CSV table of C-alpha atoms in Angstrom, one decimal:
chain,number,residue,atom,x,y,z
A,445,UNK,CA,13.3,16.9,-17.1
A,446,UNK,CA,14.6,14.4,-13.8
A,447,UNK,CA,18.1,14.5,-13.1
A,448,UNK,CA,19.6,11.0,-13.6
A,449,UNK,CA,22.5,11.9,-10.7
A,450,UNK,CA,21.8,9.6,-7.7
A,451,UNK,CA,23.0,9.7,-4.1
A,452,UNK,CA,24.4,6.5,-2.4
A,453,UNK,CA,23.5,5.2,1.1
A,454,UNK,CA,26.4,3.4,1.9
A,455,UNK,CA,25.5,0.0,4.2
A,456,UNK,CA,26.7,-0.6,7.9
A,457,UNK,CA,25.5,-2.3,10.4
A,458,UNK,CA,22.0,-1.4,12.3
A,459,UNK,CA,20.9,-1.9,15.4
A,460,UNK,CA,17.1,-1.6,13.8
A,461,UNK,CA,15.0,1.6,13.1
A,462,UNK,CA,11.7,1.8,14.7
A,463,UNK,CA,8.8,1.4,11.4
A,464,UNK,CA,11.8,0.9,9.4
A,465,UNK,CA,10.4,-2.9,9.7
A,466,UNK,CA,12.8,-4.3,6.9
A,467,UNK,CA,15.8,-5.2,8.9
A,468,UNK,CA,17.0,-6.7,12.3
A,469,UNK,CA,19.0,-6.3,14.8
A,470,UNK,CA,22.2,-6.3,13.7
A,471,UNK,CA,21.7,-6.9,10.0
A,472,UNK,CA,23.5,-5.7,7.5
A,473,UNK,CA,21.6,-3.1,5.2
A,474,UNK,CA,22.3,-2.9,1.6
A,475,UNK,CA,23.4,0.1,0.1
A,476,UNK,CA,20.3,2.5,-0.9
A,477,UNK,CA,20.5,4.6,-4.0
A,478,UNK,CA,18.3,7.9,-3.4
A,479,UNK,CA,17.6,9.4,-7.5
A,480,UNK,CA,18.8,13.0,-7.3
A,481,UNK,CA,14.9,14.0,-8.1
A,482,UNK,CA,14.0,11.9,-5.0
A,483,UNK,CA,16.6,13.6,-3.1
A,484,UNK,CA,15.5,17.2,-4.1
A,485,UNK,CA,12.0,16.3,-3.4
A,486,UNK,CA,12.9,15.3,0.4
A,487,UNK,CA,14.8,18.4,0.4
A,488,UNK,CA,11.7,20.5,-0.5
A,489,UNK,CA,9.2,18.8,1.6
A,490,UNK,CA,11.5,18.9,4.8
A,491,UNK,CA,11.7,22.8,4.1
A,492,UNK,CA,7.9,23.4,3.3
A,493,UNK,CA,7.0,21.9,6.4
A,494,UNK,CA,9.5,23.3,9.0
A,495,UNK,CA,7.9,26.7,7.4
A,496,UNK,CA,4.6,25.3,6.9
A,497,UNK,CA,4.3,26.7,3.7
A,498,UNK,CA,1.0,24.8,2.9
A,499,UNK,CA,0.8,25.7,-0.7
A,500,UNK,CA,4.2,24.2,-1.6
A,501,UNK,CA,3.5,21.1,1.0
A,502,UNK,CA,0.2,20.4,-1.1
A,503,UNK,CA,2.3,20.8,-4.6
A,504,UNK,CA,4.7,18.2,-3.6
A,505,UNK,CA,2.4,15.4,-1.7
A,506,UNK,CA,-0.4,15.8,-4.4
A,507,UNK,CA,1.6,16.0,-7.7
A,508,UNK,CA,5.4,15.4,-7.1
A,509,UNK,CA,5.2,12.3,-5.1
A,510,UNK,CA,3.0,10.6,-7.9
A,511,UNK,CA,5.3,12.1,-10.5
A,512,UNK,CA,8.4,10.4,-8.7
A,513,UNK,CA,6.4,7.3,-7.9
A,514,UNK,CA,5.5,6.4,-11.0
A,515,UNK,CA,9.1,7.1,-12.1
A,516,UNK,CA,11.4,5.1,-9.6
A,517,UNK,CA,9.1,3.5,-7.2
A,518,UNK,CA,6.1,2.1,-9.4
A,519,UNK,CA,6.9,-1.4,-8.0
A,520,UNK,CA,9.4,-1.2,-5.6
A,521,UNK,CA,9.5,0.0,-2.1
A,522,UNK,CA,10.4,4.4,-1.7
A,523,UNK,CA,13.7,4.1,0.1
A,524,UNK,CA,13.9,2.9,3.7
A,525,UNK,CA,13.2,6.1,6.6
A,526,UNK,CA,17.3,5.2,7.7
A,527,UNK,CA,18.3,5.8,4.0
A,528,UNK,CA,16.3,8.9,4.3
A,529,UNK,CA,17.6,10.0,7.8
A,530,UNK,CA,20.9,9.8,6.6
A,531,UNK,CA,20.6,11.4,3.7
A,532,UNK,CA,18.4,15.5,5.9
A,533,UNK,CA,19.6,13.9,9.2
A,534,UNK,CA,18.1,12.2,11.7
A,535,UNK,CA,17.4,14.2,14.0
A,536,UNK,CA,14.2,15.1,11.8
A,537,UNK,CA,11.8,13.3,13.8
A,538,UNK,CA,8.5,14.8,12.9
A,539,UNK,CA,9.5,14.7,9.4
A,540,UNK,CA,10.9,11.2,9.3
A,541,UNK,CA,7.0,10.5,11.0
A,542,UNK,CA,5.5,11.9,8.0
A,543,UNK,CA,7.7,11.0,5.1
A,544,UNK,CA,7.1,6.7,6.8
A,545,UNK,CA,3.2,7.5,6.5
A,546,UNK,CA,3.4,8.1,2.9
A,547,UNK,CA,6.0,5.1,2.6
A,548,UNK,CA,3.8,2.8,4.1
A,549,UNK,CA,0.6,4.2,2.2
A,550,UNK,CA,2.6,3.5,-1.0
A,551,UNK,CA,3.6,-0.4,0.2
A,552,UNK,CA,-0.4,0.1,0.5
A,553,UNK,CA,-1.5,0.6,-2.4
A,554,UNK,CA,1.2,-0.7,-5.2
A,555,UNK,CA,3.0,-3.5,-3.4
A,556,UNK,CA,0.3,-6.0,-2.7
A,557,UNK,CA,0.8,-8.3,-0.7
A,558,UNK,CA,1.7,-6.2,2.4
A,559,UNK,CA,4.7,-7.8,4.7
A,560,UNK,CA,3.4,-8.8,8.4
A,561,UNK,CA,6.5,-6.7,9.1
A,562,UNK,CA,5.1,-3.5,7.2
A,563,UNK,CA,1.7,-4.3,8.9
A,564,UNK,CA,3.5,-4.0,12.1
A,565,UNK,CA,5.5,-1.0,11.1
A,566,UNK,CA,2.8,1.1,9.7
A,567,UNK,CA,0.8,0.7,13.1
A,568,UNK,CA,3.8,2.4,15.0
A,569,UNK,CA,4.1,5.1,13.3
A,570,UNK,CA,0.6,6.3,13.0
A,571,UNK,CA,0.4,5.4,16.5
A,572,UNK,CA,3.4,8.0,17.1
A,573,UNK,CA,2.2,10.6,14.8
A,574,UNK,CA,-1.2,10.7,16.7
A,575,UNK,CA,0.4,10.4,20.1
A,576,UNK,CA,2.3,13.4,19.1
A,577,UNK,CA,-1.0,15.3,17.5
A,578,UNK,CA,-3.2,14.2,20.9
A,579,UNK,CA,-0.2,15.4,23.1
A,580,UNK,CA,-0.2,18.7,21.7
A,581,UNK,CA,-3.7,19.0,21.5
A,582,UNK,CA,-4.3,18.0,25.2
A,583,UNK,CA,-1.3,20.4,26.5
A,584,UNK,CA,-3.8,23.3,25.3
A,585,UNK,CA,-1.9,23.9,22.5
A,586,UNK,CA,-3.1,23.3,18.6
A,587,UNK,CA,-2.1,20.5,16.4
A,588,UNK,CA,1.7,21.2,16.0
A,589,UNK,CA,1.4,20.6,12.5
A,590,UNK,CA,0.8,22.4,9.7
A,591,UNK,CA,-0.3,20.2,6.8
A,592,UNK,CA,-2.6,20.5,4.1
A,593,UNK,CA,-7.0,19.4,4.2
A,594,UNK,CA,-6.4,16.6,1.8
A,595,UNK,CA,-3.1,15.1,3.6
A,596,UNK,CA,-4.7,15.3,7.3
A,597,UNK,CA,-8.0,14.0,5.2
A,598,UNK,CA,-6.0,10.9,4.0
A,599,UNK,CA,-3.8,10.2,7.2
A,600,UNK,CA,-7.2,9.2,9.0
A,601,UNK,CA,-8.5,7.3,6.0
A,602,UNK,CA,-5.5,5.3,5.7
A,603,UNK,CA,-5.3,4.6,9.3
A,604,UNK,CA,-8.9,3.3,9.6
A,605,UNK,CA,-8.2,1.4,6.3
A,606,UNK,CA,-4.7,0.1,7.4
A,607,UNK,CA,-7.3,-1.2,10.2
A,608,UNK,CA,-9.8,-2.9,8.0
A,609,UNK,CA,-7.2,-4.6,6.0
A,610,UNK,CA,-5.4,-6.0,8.9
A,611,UNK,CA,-8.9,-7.4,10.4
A,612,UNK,CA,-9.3,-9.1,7.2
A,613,UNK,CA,-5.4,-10.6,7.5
A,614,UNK,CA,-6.4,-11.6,10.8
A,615,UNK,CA,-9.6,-13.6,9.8
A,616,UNK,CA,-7.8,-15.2,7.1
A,617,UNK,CA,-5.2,-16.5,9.0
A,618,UNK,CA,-7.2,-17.8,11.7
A,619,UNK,CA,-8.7,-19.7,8.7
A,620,UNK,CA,-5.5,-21.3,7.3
A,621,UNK,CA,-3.8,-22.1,10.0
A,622,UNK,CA,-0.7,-21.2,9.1
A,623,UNK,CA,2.0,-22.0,11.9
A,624,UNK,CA,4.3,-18.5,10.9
A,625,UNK,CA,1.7,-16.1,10.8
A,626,UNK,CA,-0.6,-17.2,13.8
A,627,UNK,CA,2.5,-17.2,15.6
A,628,UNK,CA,3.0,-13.5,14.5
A,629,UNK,CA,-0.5,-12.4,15.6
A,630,UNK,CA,-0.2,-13.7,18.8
A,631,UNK,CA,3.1,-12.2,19.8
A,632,UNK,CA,1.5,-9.1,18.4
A,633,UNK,CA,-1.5,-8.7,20.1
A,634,UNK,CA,-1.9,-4.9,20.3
A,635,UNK,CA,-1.6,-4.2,16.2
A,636,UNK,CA,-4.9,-2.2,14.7
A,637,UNK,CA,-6.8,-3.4,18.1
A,638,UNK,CA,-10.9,-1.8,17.7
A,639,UNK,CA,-10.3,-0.4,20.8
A,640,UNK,CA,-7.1,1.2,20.2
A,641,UNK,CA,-8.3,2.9,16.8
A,642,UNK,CA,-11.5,4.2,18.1
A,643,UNK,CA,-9.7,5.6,21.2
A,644,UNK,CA,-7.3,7.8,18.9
A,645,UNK,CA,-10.2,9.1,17.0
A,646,UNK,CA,-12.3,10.0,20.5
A,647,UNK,CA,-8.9,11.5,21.8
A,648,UNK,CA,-8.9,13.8,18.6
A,649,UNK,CA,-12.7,14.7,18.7
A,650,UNK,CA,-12.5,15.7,22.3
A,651,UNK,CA,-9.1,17.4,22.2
A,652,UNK,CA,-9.5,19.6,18.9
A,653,UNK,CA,-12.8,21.0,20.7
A,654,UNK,CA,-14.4,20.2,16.9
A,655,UNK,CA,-17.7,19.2,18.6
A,656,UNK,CA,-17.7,22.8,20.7
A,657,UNK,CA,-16.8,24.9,17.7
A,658,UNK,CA,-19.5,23.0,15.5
A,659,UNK,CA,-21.6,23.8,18.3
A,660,UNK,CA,-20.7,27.9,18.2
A,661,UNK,CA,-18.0,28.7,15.4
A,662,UNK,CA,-18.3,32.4,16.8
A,663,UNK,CA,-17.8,31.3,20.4
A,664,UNK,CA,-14.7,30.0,22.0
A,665,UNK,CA,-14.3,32.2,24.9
A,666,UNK,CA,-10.6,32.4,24.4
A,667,UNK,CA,-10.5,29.1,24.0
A,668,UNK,CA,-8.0,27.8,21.2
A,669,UNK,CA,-8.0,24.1,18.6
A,670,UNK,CA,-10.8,24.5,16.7
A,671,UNK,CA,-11.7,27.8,17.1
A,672,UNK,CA,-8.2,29.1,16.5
A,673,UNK,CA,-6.1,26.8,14.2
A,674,UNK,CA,-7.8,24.8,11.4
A,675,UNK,CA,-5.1,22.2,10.8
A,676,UNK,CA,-6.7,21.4,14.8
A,677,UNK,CA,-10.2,22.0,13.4
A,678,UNK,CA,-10.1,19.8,10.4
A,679,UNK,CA,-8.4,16.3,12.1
A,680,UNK,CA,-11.0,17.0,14.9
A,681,UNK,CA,-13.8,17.5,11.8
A,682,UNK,CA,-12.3,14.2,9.6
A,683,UNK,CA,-11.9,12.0,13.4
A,684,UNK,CA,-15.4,12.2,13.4
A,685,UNK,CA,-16.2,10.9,9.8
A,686,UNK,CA,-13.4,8.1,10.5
A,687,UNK,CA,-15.6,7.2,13.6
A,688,UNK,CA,-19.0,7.2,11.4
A,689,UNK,CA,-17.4,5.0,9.3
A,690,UNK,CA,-15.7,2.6,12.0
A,691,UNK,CA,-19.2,2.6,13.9
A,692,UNK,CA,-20.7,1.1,11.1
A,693,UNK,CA,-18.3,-1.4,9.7
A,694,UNK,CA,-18.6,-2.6,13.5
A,695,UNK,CA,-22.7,-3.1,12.9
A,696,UNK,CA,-23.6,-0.3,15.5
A,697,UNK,CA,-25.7,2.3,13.6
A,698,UNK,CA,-27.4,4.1,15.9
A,699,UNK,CA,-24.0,5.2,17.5
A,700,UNK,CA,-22.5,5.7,13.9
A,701,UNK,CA,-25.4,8.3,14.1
A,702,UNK,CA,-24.9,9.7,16.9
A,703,UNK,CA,-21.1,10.5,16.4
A,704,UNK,CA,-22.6,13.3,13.4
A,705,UNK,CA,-24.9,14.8,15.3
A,706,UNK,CA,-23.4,17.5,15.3
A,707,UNK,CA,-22.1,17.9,12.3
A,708,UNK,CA,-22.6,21.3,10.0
A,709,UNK,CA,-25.2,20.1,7.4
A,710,UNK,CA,-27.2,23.4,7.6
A,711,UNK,CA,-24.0,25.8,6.9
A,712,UNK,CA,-23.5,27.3,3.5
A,713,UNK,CA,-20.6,25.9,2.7
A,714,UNK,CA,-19.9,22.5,5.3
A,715,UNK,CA,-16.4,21.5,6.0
A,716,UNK,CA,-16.8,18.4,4.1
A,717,UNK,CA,-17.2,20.3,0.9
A,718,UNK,CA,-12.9,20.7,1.2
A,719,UNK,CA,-12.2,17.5,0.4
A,720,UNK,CA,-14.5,15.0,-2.0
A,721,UNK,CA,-13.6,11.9,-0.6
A,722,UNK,CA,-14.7,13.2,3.0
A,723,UNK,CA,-18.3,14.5,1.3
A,724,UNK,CA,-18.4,10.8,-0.7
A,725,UNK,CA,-17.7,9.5,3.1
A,726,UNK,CA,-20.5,11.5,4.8
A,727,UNK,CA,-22.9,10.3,3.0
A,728,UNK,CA,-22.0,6.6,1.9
A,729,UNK,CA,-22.3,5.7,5.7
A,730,UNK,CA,-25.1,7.7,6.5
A,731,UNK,CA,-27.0,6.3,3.7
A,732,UNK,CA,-25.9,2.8,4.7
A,733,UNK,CA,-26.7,3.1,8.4
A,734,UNK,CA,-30.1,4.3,7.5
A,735,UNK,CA,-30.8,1.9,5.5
A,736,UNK,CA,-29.7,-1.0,8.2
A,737,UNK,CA,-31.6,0.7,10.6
A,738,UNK,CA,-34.3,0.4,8.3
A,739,UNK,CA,-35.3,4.6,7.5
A,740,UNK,CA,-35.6,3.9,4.1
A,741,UNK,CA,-37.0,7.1,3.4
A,742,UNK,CA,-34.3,9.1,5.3
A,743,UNK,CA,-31.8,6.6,3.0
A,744,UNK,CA,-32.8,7.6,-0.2
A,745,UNK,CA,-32.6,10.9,0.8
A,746,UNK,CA,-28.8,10.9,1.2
């Protein structure tokens, strides 16, 4: 069974928490009670990934996460990334990058509708989790993190979903007229830009050296991403789905095409046989570009 025992944030005064969007400068936060399960949980993951045990990471984001979810948090917010820095320290950075992606995927998913705030605060943080992965990747260096298929799999699907929804807020708005949130969008004008999203997934395609290694998988030539570290190898491999799909929720098909070129449909066993909703992915767009671009045949073939 959960341990009922619970661990108390106690409240002060902030001077504000980048993507911890709930509070202001200089607002007082309430006091946040962590569950002693939840607690543990933090504990665990923090450990797993400093030692990138990959099996344990995948236990706890797959199955404990829900488990506790459903338990504390089915309707309700997972407590705040300050309650959580206080509680393993703060100067977890990486970590505290991380544990806000699955926070604001939750506020995703249950908590309907989403806060202009948590818009806001979900784009930073992707924003500084892939600055961190491209300025690794760029240095010559692989990924600098050590996560599991399905988590670096559902990072990129968020993000470019995070995008979709917030072009559909965006449209609305523009519709209603609403004084409060045009305001918003204009003094935000860089949140979920096209540009901006399909930059991140180029910068990943060109600096995980995916396209090179689907190219040769035995080559390299002592070269390292791809062809040395498959964390590197598999955000490279999923940037490229995310851009198939962003390509043609933007109309242009032939380039949607183009951007899979080069994937590994001939090999035994493709990469996007490691995660279902990556092979469900593959082949939805495909299908649906060739169809707009009128290959009916080639369509019905997907």
């Amino acid at each position: 069974g959960i341990s009922l025992q619970f661990r108390v944030i106690k409240p002060q005064e902030t001077m504000g928490d980048e993507g911890d969007s709930d509070f202001e400068e200089g607002q007082v936060r309430k006091a946040e009670v962590i569950p002693d399960a939840v607690d543990h949980f933090l504990g665990s993951l923090l450990d797993s990934i400093k030692s990138s045990n990959i099996p344990e990471i995948n236990k706890l984001y797959e199955t404990v996460f829900n488990q506790l979810t459903e338990r504390y948090y089915n309707k309700t917010k997972w407590p705040s990334a300050y309650a959580v820095g206080e509680a393993l320290g703060q100067n977890e950075a990486l970590f505290l990058i991380l544990y806000k992606e699955l926070y604001y995927r939750h506020i995703y998913a249950r908590l309907n509708p989403v806060s202009f705030e948590d818009r806001v605060g979900s784009w930073k943080n992707y924003t500084q989790l892939l600055d961190l992965m491209i300025e690794n990747l760029s240095d010559g260096e692989d990924l600098g993190i050590q996560l599991p298929a399905q988590w670096l799999w559902d990072i990129l699907d968020e993000f470019v979903y995070h995008y979709q929804t917030y072009s559909t807020y965006c449209h609305k708005t523009a519709k209603m007229q609403k004084e409060k949130e045009v305001k918003e969008l204009r003094d935000n004008p860089g949140i979920f830009e096209t540009t901006k999203v399909l930059n991140y997934l180029h910068q990943l395609v060109r600096f995980s050296l995916i396209e090179e290694w689907l190219a040769n998988p035995e080559g390299g030539n002592g070269q390292g991403a791809a062809f040395t570290d498959e964390s590197t190898r598999l955000i490279g491999y999923f940037a490229l789905m995310q851009l198939l799909r962003m390509h043609s929720l933007l109309g242009d098909y032939r380039l949607a095409m183009e951007t899979i070129e080069s994937i590994d449909f001939r090999a035994e066993v493709p990469l996007f046989y490691r995660i279902p909703a990556c092979h469900v992915t593959v082949f939805y767009y495909l299908g649906f570009a060739y169809m707009m671009m009128r290959r009916y045949v080639d369509a019905s073939r997907t």
